[in-house]
């Protein structure tokens, strides 16, 4: 990190730390360490109930903006294990590795290009190499693909890989897609799915995992439109995060220097988010040229080109590649807040209502009064037909509110003694804590309107 980045960290807005967010996520059933009762497995996590709902919202929003709201996009769900020839042609078998250094003293391994952000195994306050006892090796290449075997015989011919990215599944389906669907460049293919990388310095909770989900899109364009579409997608993807509530001051676009570019890319920009540990990549947008289609055409012997009435060419490709888990972590970190209300501390996730796992909680003020329970159950059952909602009749009302604040539920609907008299309930807003009386019959439409409305908490 540069000095400017350090200064930005000092002015970091918010009280979130990765540790606090991870602790809340575990306590409230968003994310658990994987294989927990066996001591966990490095950088693997299991998503609990609220984590599943939140992650699904992230994917739904991506799919909505990428596919549902566009006419130039189609979907794909390709296999995790592909013909190993795919990874040879894509360059992954040869080149998909990070330079690593080992410390002979503490026996830990670090990414050579990320030493500054890493911690010495014996003196965590300094970076590897900075403590007296550190003894680092020269950087060595380390292979990131997980290998597996297909069939009963274990030999070189049966070797296969778990995909380290979803993109190649799109390129190798180019011919199937163009010959079966009504598409014409410029058009895109969008896919969400799991990817696997044998990361050597995983850590920081959901930020770097060995098994993670990606949301990738390949946009095929005529060569002379590539620059313009690259800029379009950097802007569109930036806007997507802002529209879902990430604070603008914590999001930036960073164009790669020529020395950082992958061999296939003529331009790459990262969308970076200011996590409590610094500015880190959230998503990469790359102009990949015609590298991938040409490489697979050459290796497979199948022509991969666009054939129109009077034209025939190999399209160029713009790729926005995002991570579901990394985006979910950014939404959680950005939303995390602590404050004191009426002398009592409260932790609240100020999630965008569309990202929030539960949209509303229905709470009868007194949990065993049938005059309140009946209309509360009716309202709950009506609402759950169209959105995830919870019914909670246990504990004091303040405690129930806090529980919902901690999972980021934007609205609480309290059914009290006035409800049977005049057909209204109290609608409590998670962020402003304002309470208003609204007619119970109008609640479903009101919440749907609010979910569709623009939302700006700050
Ligand atoms: P990094 O430099 O952080 O390793 P990358 O440049 O290798 O990332 P890409 O190959 O561009 O990442 O992958 C696209 C996106 O997939 C990343 O921006 C990130 O959101 C996500 N991603 C990549 N690797 C991981 C991982 N190990 N854990 C979680 N998400 C990941």
Coordinates of C-alpha atoms and ligand atoms in Angstrom, one line a residue:
X1 CA 0.0 0.0 0.0
X2 CA 1.2 3.5 -0.8
X3 CA 1.5 6.4 1.7
X4 CA -1.7 7.8 0.2
X5 CA -3.5 4.5 0.9
X6 CA -2.3 4.5 4.5
X7 CA -3.7 8.0 4.9
X8 CA -7.0 6.8 3.5
X9 CA -7.0 3.9 6.0
X10 CA -6.6 6.4 8.8
X11 CA -9.7 8.2 7.6
X12 CA -11.5 5.0 7.2
X13 CA -15.2 5.7 7.8
X14 CA -16.9 3.1 10.0
X15 CA -16.2 0.9 12.9
X16 CA -16.0 -2.4 11.0
X17 CA -13.1 -4.7 11.3
X18 CA -12.9 -8.1 9.5
X19 CA -12.8 -9.8 12.9
X20 CA -16.0 -8.1 14.1
X21 CA -17.8 -8.8 10.9
X22 CA -16.7 -12.5 11.0
X23 CA -17.7 -12.8 14.7
X24 CA -21.2 -11.3 14.0
X25 CA -21.5 -13.5 10.9
X26 CA -20.8 -16.6 12.9
X27 CA -23.0 -15.6 15.9
X28 CA -26.0 -14.7 13.8
X29 CA -25.8 -17.7 11.4
X30 CA -24.5 -16.0 8.2
X31 CA -21.1 -17.9 7.9
X32 CA -19.4 -20.7 9.9
X33 CA -15.9 -22.0 9.6
X34 CA -16.1 -25.1 7.5
X35 CA -15.7 -28.5 9.1
X36 CA -15.8 -26.6 12.4
X37 CA -16.0 -29.6 14.8
X38 CA -12.8 -30.9 13.2
X39 CA -10.9 -27.7 13.7
X40 CA -11.9 -26.1 10.4
X41 CA -10.2 -26.2 7.0
X42 CA -8.0 -23.3 6.0
X43 CA -10.0 -20.6 4.2
X44 CA -13.2 -22.6 3.7
X45 CA -16.5 -21.4 5.0
X46 CA -20.0 -22.7 5.2
X47 CA -22.9 -20.3 4.7
X48 CA -25.7 -20.5 7.2
X49 CA -29.3 -19.5 6.7
X50 CA -28.8 -15.7 6.5
X51 CA -25.6 -16.0 4.6
X52 CA -27.4 -18.2 2.0
X53 CA -30.1 -15.6 1.6
X54 CA -27.7 -12.6 1.4
X55 CA -25.4 -14.4 -1.1
X56 CA -28.5 -15.3 -3.2
X57 CA -29.5 -11.6 -3.3
X58 CA -26.1 -10.6 -4.5
X59 CA -26.3 -13.2 -7.3
X60 CA -30.0 -12.3 -8.1
X61 CA -29.0 -8.6 -8.4
X62 CA -26.1 -9.4 -10.7
X63 CA -28.3 -11.6 -12.8
X64 CA -31.1 -9.0 -12.9
X65 CA -28.8 -6.3 -14.2
X66 CA -26.8 -8.5 -16.5
X67 CA -29.4 -10.7 -18.0
X68 CA -33.0 -9.8 -17.1
X69 CA -32.8 -6.1 -17.8
X70 CA -30.8 -6.5 -21.1
X71 CA -31.5 -7.7 -24.6
X72 CA -27.9 -8.4 -25.5
X73 CA -27.1 -11.1 -22.9
X74 CA -27.6 -14.8 -22.5
X75 CA -27.0 -17.1 -19.6
X76 CA -24.7 -20.2 -19.3
X77 CA -24.0 -22.7 -16.6
X78 CA -21.0 -24.8 -17.7
X79 CA -19.4 -27.7 -15.9
X80 CA -16.8 -27.4 -13.1
X81 CA -14.6 -30.2 -14.6
X82 CA -13.9 -29.5 -18.3
X83 CA -11.7 -31.4 -20.8
X84 CA -8.2 -30.8 -19.5
X85 CA -7.3 -29.6 -23.0
X86 CA -9.3 -26.4 -22.2
X87 CA -6.8 -25.5 -19.5
X88 CA -3.8 -26.3 -21.7
X89 CA -5.2 -24.0 -24.5
X90 CA -6.1 -21.2 -22.1
X91 CA -2.6 -21.1 -20.7
X92 CA -3.6 -22.1 -17.2
X93 CA -1.7 -25.4 -17.1
X94 CA 1.5 -23.5 -18.1
X95 CA 1.0 -20.2 -16.5
X96 CA -1.6 -20.2 -13.7
X97 CA 0.7 -19.7 -10.8
X98 CA 1.7 -17.0 -8.3
X99 CA 5.3 -16.3 -7.4
X100 CA 5.7 -17.4 -3.8
X101 CA 8.4 -17.0 -1.1
X102 CA 8.8 -19.4 1.8
X103 CA 10.2 -18.3 5.2
X104 CA 12.8 -20.9 6.4
X105 CA 12.3 -19.7 10.0
X106 CA 8.5 -19.8 10.5
X107 CA 7.8 -22.2 7.6
X108 CA 5.0 -20.0 6.2
X109 CA 4.6 -19.2 2.5
X110 CA 3.7 -15.8 1.2
X111 CA 2.7 -14.3 -2.2
X112 CA 5.8 -12.5 -3.4
X113 CA 3.7 -9.6 -4.8
X114 CA 1.8 -9.2 -1.5
X115 CA 4.6 -9.2 1.1
X116 CA 3.7 -5.7 2.3
X117 CA 0.1 -6.8 3.2
X118 CA 1.2 -10.0 4.9
X119 CA 2.2 -10.7 8.4
X120 CA 5.5 -12.2 9.6
X121 CA 4.8 -15.6 11.2
X122 CA 6.7 -14.7 14.4
X123 CA 6.2 -11.0 14.6
X124 CA 2.8 -10.2 13.1
X125 CA 3.2 -6.5 13.5
X126 CA 5.7 -6.4 10.6
X127 CA 5.7 -7.8 7.1
X128 CA 7.6 -11.0 6.2
X129 CA 11.3 -10.2 5.7
X130 CA 11.2 -7.3 8.1
X131 CA 11.9 -9.1 11.4
X132 CA 15.5 -10.0 12.3
X133 CA 14.8 -13.7 12.3
X134 CA 13.0 -13.8 8.9
X135 CA 14.8 -15.9 6.3
X136 CA 12.9 -15.8 3.0
X137 CA 13.6 -17.9 -0.1
X138 CA 13.7 -16.4 -3.6
X139 CA 10.2 -16.2 -5.3
X140 CA 9.1 -19.5 -6.9
X141 CA 6.1 -20.3 -9.1
X142 CA 3.3 -22.1 -7.4
X143 CA 0.5 -23.8 -9.3
X144 CA -3.0 -22.7 -8.3
X145 CA -5.2 -25.3 -10.0
X146 CA -6.6 -28.2 -8.0
X147 CA -6.0 -31.5 -9.7
X148 CA -8.3 -34.5 -9.7
X149 CA -8.6 -37.8 -11.6
X150 CA -11.4 -39.0 -13.9
X151 CA -12.3 -42.6 -13.9
X152 CA -10.7 -45.5 -12.0
X153 CA -7.1 -45.4 -13.2
X154 CA -4.8 -42.8 -11.8
X155 CA -2.3 -41.8 -14.5
X156 CA -1.4 -38.8 -16.5
X157 CA -4.2 -39.5 -19.1
X158 CA -6.9 -39.3 -16.4
X159 CA -5.7 -36.0 -14.9
X160 CA -8.3 -33.2 -14.8
X161 CA -8.7 -29.9 -13.0
X162 CA -11.3 -28.2 -10.9
X163 CA -11.9 -24.9 -12.8
X164 CA -10.0 -21.9 -11.5
X165 CA -12.4 -19.5 -13.2
X166 CA -15.7 -19.8 -15.0
X167 CA -14.7 -17.8 -18.1
X168 CA -13.2 -20.7 -20.1
X169 CA -16.6 -22.5 -20.0
X170 CA -18.0 -19.5 -21.9
X171 CA -15.3 -19.4 -24.6
X172 CA -15.5 -23.1 -25.4
X173 CA -19.3 -22.8 -25.8
X174 CA -19.0 -19.9 -28.2
X175 CA -20.0 -22.0 -31.2
X176 CA -22.9 -23.7 -29.4
X177 CA -24.3 -20.4 -28.3
X178 CA -24.0 -18.5 -31.6
X179 CA -25.6 -21.3 -33.5
X180 CA -28.5 -22.0 -31.0
X181 CA -29.5 -18.6 -29.7
X182 CA -30.4 -15.3 -31.4
X183 CA -27.3 -13.4 -30.6
X184 CA -25.1 -11.0 -32.7
X185 CA -22.1 -9.0 -31.5
X186 CA -22.1 -6.9 -29.4
X187 CA -23.6 -9.6 -27.1
X188 CA -22.6 -11.2 -23.8
X189 CA -22.7 -14.5 -22.0
X190 CA -23.1 -14.4 -18.2
X191 CA -22.4 -17.2 -15.8
X192 CA -22.3 -17.7 -12.0
X193 CA -20.6 -20.7 -10.5
X194 CA -18.0 -22.1 -8.2
X195 CA -14.3 -21.8 -8.9
X196 CA -11.4 -23.4 -7.1
X197 CA -7.8 -22.1 -6.5
X198 CA -5.2 -23.6 -4.3
X199 CA -4.4 -20.2 -2.9
X200 CA -1.3 -20.1 -0.8
X201 CA -1.9 -17.1 1.3
X202 CA -5.6 -17.3 1.9
X203 CA -7.2 -15.5 4.8
X204 CA -9.2 -12.4 5.7
X205 CA -12.4 -14.3 6.1
X206 CA -14.3 -14.4 2.8
X207 CA -11.8 -12.3 0.9
X208 CA -9.6 -15.1 -0.4
X209 CA -11.0 -18.6 -0.4
X210 CA -9.9 -21.8 -2.0
X211 CA -13.5 -22.6 -3.1
X212 CA -15.5 -19.5 -4.1
X213 CA -18.2 -18.4 -6.5
X214 CA -17.6 -16.1 -9.4
X215 CA -20.0 -13.9 -11.5
X216 CA -18.3 -13.6 -14.9
X217 CA -19.5 -12.2 -18.2
X218 CA -17.8 -12.3 -21.5
X219 CA -19.0 -9.5 -23.9
X220 CA -18.2 -10.2 -27.6
X221 CA -17.7 -7.2 -29.8
X222 CA -16.3 -6.1 -33.1
X223 CA -12.6 -5.3 -32.6
X224 CA -13.1 -1.5 -33.3
X225 CA -15.7 -1.3 -30.6
X226 CA -13.6 -2.9 -27.8
X227 CA -12.2 0.2 -26.2
X228 CA -15.6 1.9 -26.0
X229 CA -17.3 -1.3 -24.5
X230 CA -14.4 -1.7 -22.0
X231 CA -15.1 1.8 -20.7
X232 CA -18.9 1.1 -20.7
X233 CA -18.4 -2.0 -18.5
X234 CA -16.1 -0.3 -16.1
X235 CA -18.7 2.4 -15.5
X236 CA -21.6 0.0 -15.4
X237 CA -20.0 -2.3 -12.9
X238 CA -19.0 0.6 -10.7
X239 CA -22.6 1.9 -10.7
X240 CA -23.9 -1.5 -9.8
X241 CA -22.1 -1.5 -6.4
X242 CA -23.1 2.1 -5.7
X243 CA -26.7 1.4 -6.5
X244 CA -26.6 -1.4 -4.0
X245 CA -25.4 0.9 -1.3
X246 CA -21.6 0.7 -1.1
X247 CA -20.3 4.0 0.0
X248 CA -18.8 6.0 -2.9
X249 CA -15.8 7.0 -0.8
X250 CA -14.8 3.4 -0.3
X251 CA -15.0 2.4 -4.0
X252 CA -12.5 3.3 -6.7
X253 CA -11.5 2.3 -10.2
X254 CA -7.8 1.5 -10.6
X255 CA -6.4 1.1 -14.1
X256 CA -3.6 -1.5 -14.3
X257 CA -0.1 -0.3 -15.3
X258 CA 1.3 -1.9 -18.5
X259 CA 3.6 -4.0 -16.3
X260 CA 0.7 -5.6 -14.4
X261 CA -1.4 -6.6 -17.4
X262 CA -1.9 -10.3 -18.2
X263 CA -0.4 -11.5 -21.4
X264 CA -3.8 -11.5 -23.1
X265 CA -5.0 -8.2 -21.9
X266 CA -4.6 -4.8 -23.5
X267 CA -6.4 -3.0 -20.6
X268 CA -7.6 -4.0 -17.2
X269 CA -9.2 -1.9 -14.5
X270 CA -9.9 -3.2 -11.0
X271 CA -12.8 -2.0 -9.0
X272 CA -11.3 -1.7 -5.5
X273 CA -13.1 -1.4 -2.2
X274 CA -11.6 0.1 0.9
X275 CA -11.8 -2.9 3.3
X276 CA -10.7 -2.2 6.9
X277 CA -7.4 -3.8 5.8
X278 CA -6.9 -1.6 2.8
X279 CA -7.8 -1.0 -0.8
X280 CA -8.3 -4.5 -2.4
X281 CA -9.7 -5.8 -5.7
X282 CA -13.4 -6.4 -5.7
X283 CA -13.8 -7.1 -9.4
X284 CA -11.6 -7.0 -12.5
X285 CA -12.7 -5.7 -15.9
X286 CA -10.4 -6.7 -18.7
X287 CA -10.1 -6.1 -22.4
X288 CA -9.0 -9.6 -23.5
X289 CA -8.8 -8.9 -27.2
X290 CA -9.4 -12.1 -29.3
X291 CA -6.8 -14.1 -27.4
X292 CA -9.2 -16.7 -25.9
X293 CA -11.3 -17.5 -29.0
X294 CA -8.1 -17.7 -31.1
X295 CA -6.3 -20.0 -28.6
X296 CA -9.3 -22.4 -28.4
X297 CA -9.8 -22.4 -32.1
X298 CA -6.2 -23.2 -32.7
X299 CA -6.1 -26.0 -30.1
X300 CA -9.5 -27.6 -30.9
X301 CA -9.5 -27.2 -34.6
X302 CA -13.0 -25.6 -34.5
X303 CA -13.5 -22.2 -36.0
X304 CA -14.7 -19.8 -33.3
X305 CA -15.8 -16.7 -35.2
X306 CA -18.9 -14.6 -35.8
X307 CA -20.4 -15.3 -39.2
X308 CA -22.9 -12.7 -40.4
X309 CA -24.5 -12.2 -43.8
X310 CA -21.6 -10.4 -45.3
X311 CA -18.9 -10.6 -42.6
X312 CA -16.9 -13.1 -40.7
X313 CA -14.5 -12.2 -37.8
X314 CA -13.2 -13.2 -34.4
X315 CA -14.8 -11.0 -31.9
X316 CA -12.9 -9.2 -29.2
X317 CA -13.9 -9.8 -25.6
X318 CA -14.6 -7.5 -22.6
X319 CA -14.8 -9.4 -19.3
X320 CA -16.1 -8.1 -16.0
X321 CA -15.2 -10.8 -13.4
X322 CA -16.6 -10.5 -9.9
X323 CA -16.6 -12.7 -6.8
X324 CA -19.8 -13.5 -5.0
X325 CA -18.1 -14.1 -1.6
X326 CA -15.9 -11.0 -1.9
X327 CA -18.8 -8.8 -2.9
X328 CA -20.8 -10.3 0.0
X329 CA -18.0 -9.4 2.4
X330 CA -17.8 -5.9 1.0
X331 CA -21.6 -5.4 1.6
X332 CA -21.3 -6.8 5.1
X333 CA -18.3 -4.6 6.0
X334 CA -19.9 -1.5 4.5
X335 CA -23.1 -2.1 6.3
X336 CA -21.6 -2.9 9.8
X337 CA -22.3 -0.2 12.4
X338 CA -22.3 0.1 16.1
X339 CA -24.0 2.9 18.0
X340 CA -25.6 3.7 21.4
X341 CA -29.3 4.2 21.4
X342 CA -31.1 5.2 24.6
X343 CA -28.0 4.3 26.6
X344 CA -27.8 0.8 25.1
X345 CA -25.3 -0.3 22.5
X346 CA -26.7 -1.6 19.2
X347 CA -25.0 -3.4 16.4
X348 CA -26.7 -2.9 13.1
X349 CA -26.2 -4.0 9.5
X350 CA -27.3 -1.1 7.3
X351 CA -27.7 -3.4 4.3
X352 CA -29.5 -2.2 1.2
X353 CA -33.0 -3.6 1.5
X354 CA -32.5 -5.7 -1.7
X355 CA -29.3 -7.3 -0.2
X356 CA -30.7 -7.8 3.3
X357 CA -31.5 -11.5 3.9
X358 CA -34.8 -10.8 5.6
X359 CA -37.0 -7.9 4.4
X360 CA -39.3 -7.5 7.4
X361 CA -40.1 -8.9 10.8
X362 CA -43.6 -9.2 12.1
X363 CA -43.7 -8.8 15.9
X364 CA -46.8 -9.1 18.1
X365 CA -46.1 -6.8 21.0
X366 CA -47.4 -9.4 23.4
X367 CA -46.6 -13.0 22.2
X368 CA -49.4 -14.8 24.0
X369 CA -52.3 -12.5 23.3
X370 CA -54.4 -14.1 20.6
X371 CA -56.0 -10.7 19.7
X372 CA -52.5 -9.7 18.6
X373 CA -51.1 -13.0 17.4
X374 CA -53.9 -13.7 14.9
X375 CA -53.5 -10.5 12.9
X376 CA -49.7 -10.7 13.2
X377 CA -49.7 -14.3 11.8
X378 CA -52.1 -13.2 9.0
X379 CA -49.8 -10.3 8.0
X380 CA -46.7 -12.6 8.2
X381 CA -48.3 -15.3 6.0
X382 CA -49.4 -12.7 3.5
X383 CA -46.0 -11.1 3.3
X384 CA -44.0 -14.3 3.0
X385 CA -45.7 -15.2 -0.3
X386 CA -43.6 -12.5 -2.0
X387 CA -40.5 -11.9 0.2
X388 CA -38.4 -13.4 3.0
X389 CA -39.9 -12.3 6.3
X390 CA -39.8 -13.5 9.9
X391 CA -42.3 -13.9 12.6
X392 CA -41.0 -13.5 16.1
X393 CA -43.1 -13.5 19.3
X394 CA -40.4 -14.3 21.8
X395 CA -38.6 -12.0 24.3
X396 CA -39.1 -8.3 25.0
X397 CA -39.8 -6.1 22.0
X398 CA -36.5 -4.3 22.4
X399 CA -34.5 -7.5 22.2
X400 CA -36.4 -8.6 19.1
X401 CA -35.6 -5.3 17.4
X402 CA -31.9 -5.7 18.2
X403 CA -32.0 -9.2 16.8
X404 CA -33.4 -8.0 13.5
X405 CA -30.9 -5.0 13.5
X406 CA -28.0 -7.4 13.7
X407 CA -29.2 -9.4 10.7
X408 CA -29.9 -6.2 8.8
X409 CA -33.7 -6.4 8.5
X410 CA -34.8 -3.0 7.2
X411 CA -38.4 -3.0 8.6
X412 CA -40.1 -4.3 11.7
X413 CA -43.9 -4.4 11.9
X414 CA -45.3 -4.4 15.4
X415 CA -48.8 -5.5 16.0
X416 CA -50.1 -3.9 19.2
X417 CA -53.4 -3.3 21.1
X418 CA -54.4 -0.6 18.6
X419 CA -54.2 -3.0 15.7
X420 CA -57.5 -4.8 16.4
X421 CA -59.2 -1.4 17.0
X422 CA -58.1 0.6 13.9
X423 CA -56.3 -1.9 11.6
X424 CA -52.9 -0.2 11.8
X425 CA -49.5 -1.5 12.7
X426 CA -46.2 0.3 13.7
X427 CA -43.6 0.3 10.9
X428 CA -40.1 0.8 12.4
X429 CA -37.2 1.8 10.2
X430 CA -33.9 0.0 11.0
X431 CA -31.7 3.0 10.1
X432 CA -33.7 6.1 11.3
X433 CA -35.5 4.2 14.1
X434 CA -38.5 6.2 13.1
X435 CA -41.9 4.6 13.8
X436 CA -45.0 5.3 11.8
X437 CA -48.5 3.9 11.9
X438 CA -49.6 2.3 8.7
X439 CA -52.8 0.5 7.7
X440 CA -52.1 -3.3 7.9
X441 CA -53.8 -3.9 4.5
X442 CA -51.4 -1.6 2.7
X443 CA -48.2 -3.2 4.2
X444 CA -47.4 -5.6 1.3
X445 CA -47.7 -2.9 -1.4
X446 CA -45.8 -0.4 0.8
X447 CA -42.9 -2.8 1.3
X448 CA -42.8 -3.8 -2.4
X449 CA -42.6 0.0 -3.3
X450 CA -39.8 0.6 -0.8
X451 CA -37.8 -2.4 -2.1
X452 CA -38.1 -0.9 -5.6
X453 CA -37.2 2.6 -4.5
X454 CA -33.7 4.1 -4.6
X455 CA -32.1 3.8 -1.3
X456 CA -29.4 6.1 0.1
X457 CA -28.7 5.7 3.8
X458 CA -26.0 8.3 4.1
Ligands
LIG1 P1 -6.5 -11.6 -6.7 O1 -5.4 -10.8 -7.3 O2 -7.2 -11.0 -5.5 O3 -6.0 -13.1 -6.5 P2 -7.4 -12.2 -9.3 O4 -7.0 -11.0 -10.1 O5 -6.6 -13.4 -9.4 O6 -7.6 -11.8 -7.8 P3 -9.6 -12.8 -11.0 O7 -8.9 -14.0 -11.6 O8 -9.6 -11.5 -11.8 O9 -8.9 -12.5 -9.6 O10 -11.0 -13.2 -10.5 C1 -12.1 -12.3 -10.6 C2 -12.7 -12.1 -9.2 O11 -13.0 -13.4 -8.6 C3 -11.9 -11.3 -8.2 O12 -12.0 -10.0 -8.5 C4 -12.5 -11.8 -6.9 O13 -13.7 -11.0 -6.7 C5 -12.9 -13.2 -7.2 N1 -11.9 -14.1 -6.6 C6 -10.7 -14.5 -7.2 N2 -10.0 -15.3 -6.4 C7 -10.7 -15.4 -5.3 C8 -10.5 -16.1 -4.1 N3 -9.5 -16.9 -3.9 N4 -11.4 -16.0 -3.1 C9 -12.6 -15.3 -3.3 N5 -12.8 -14.6 -4.4 C10 -11.9 -14.6 -5.4

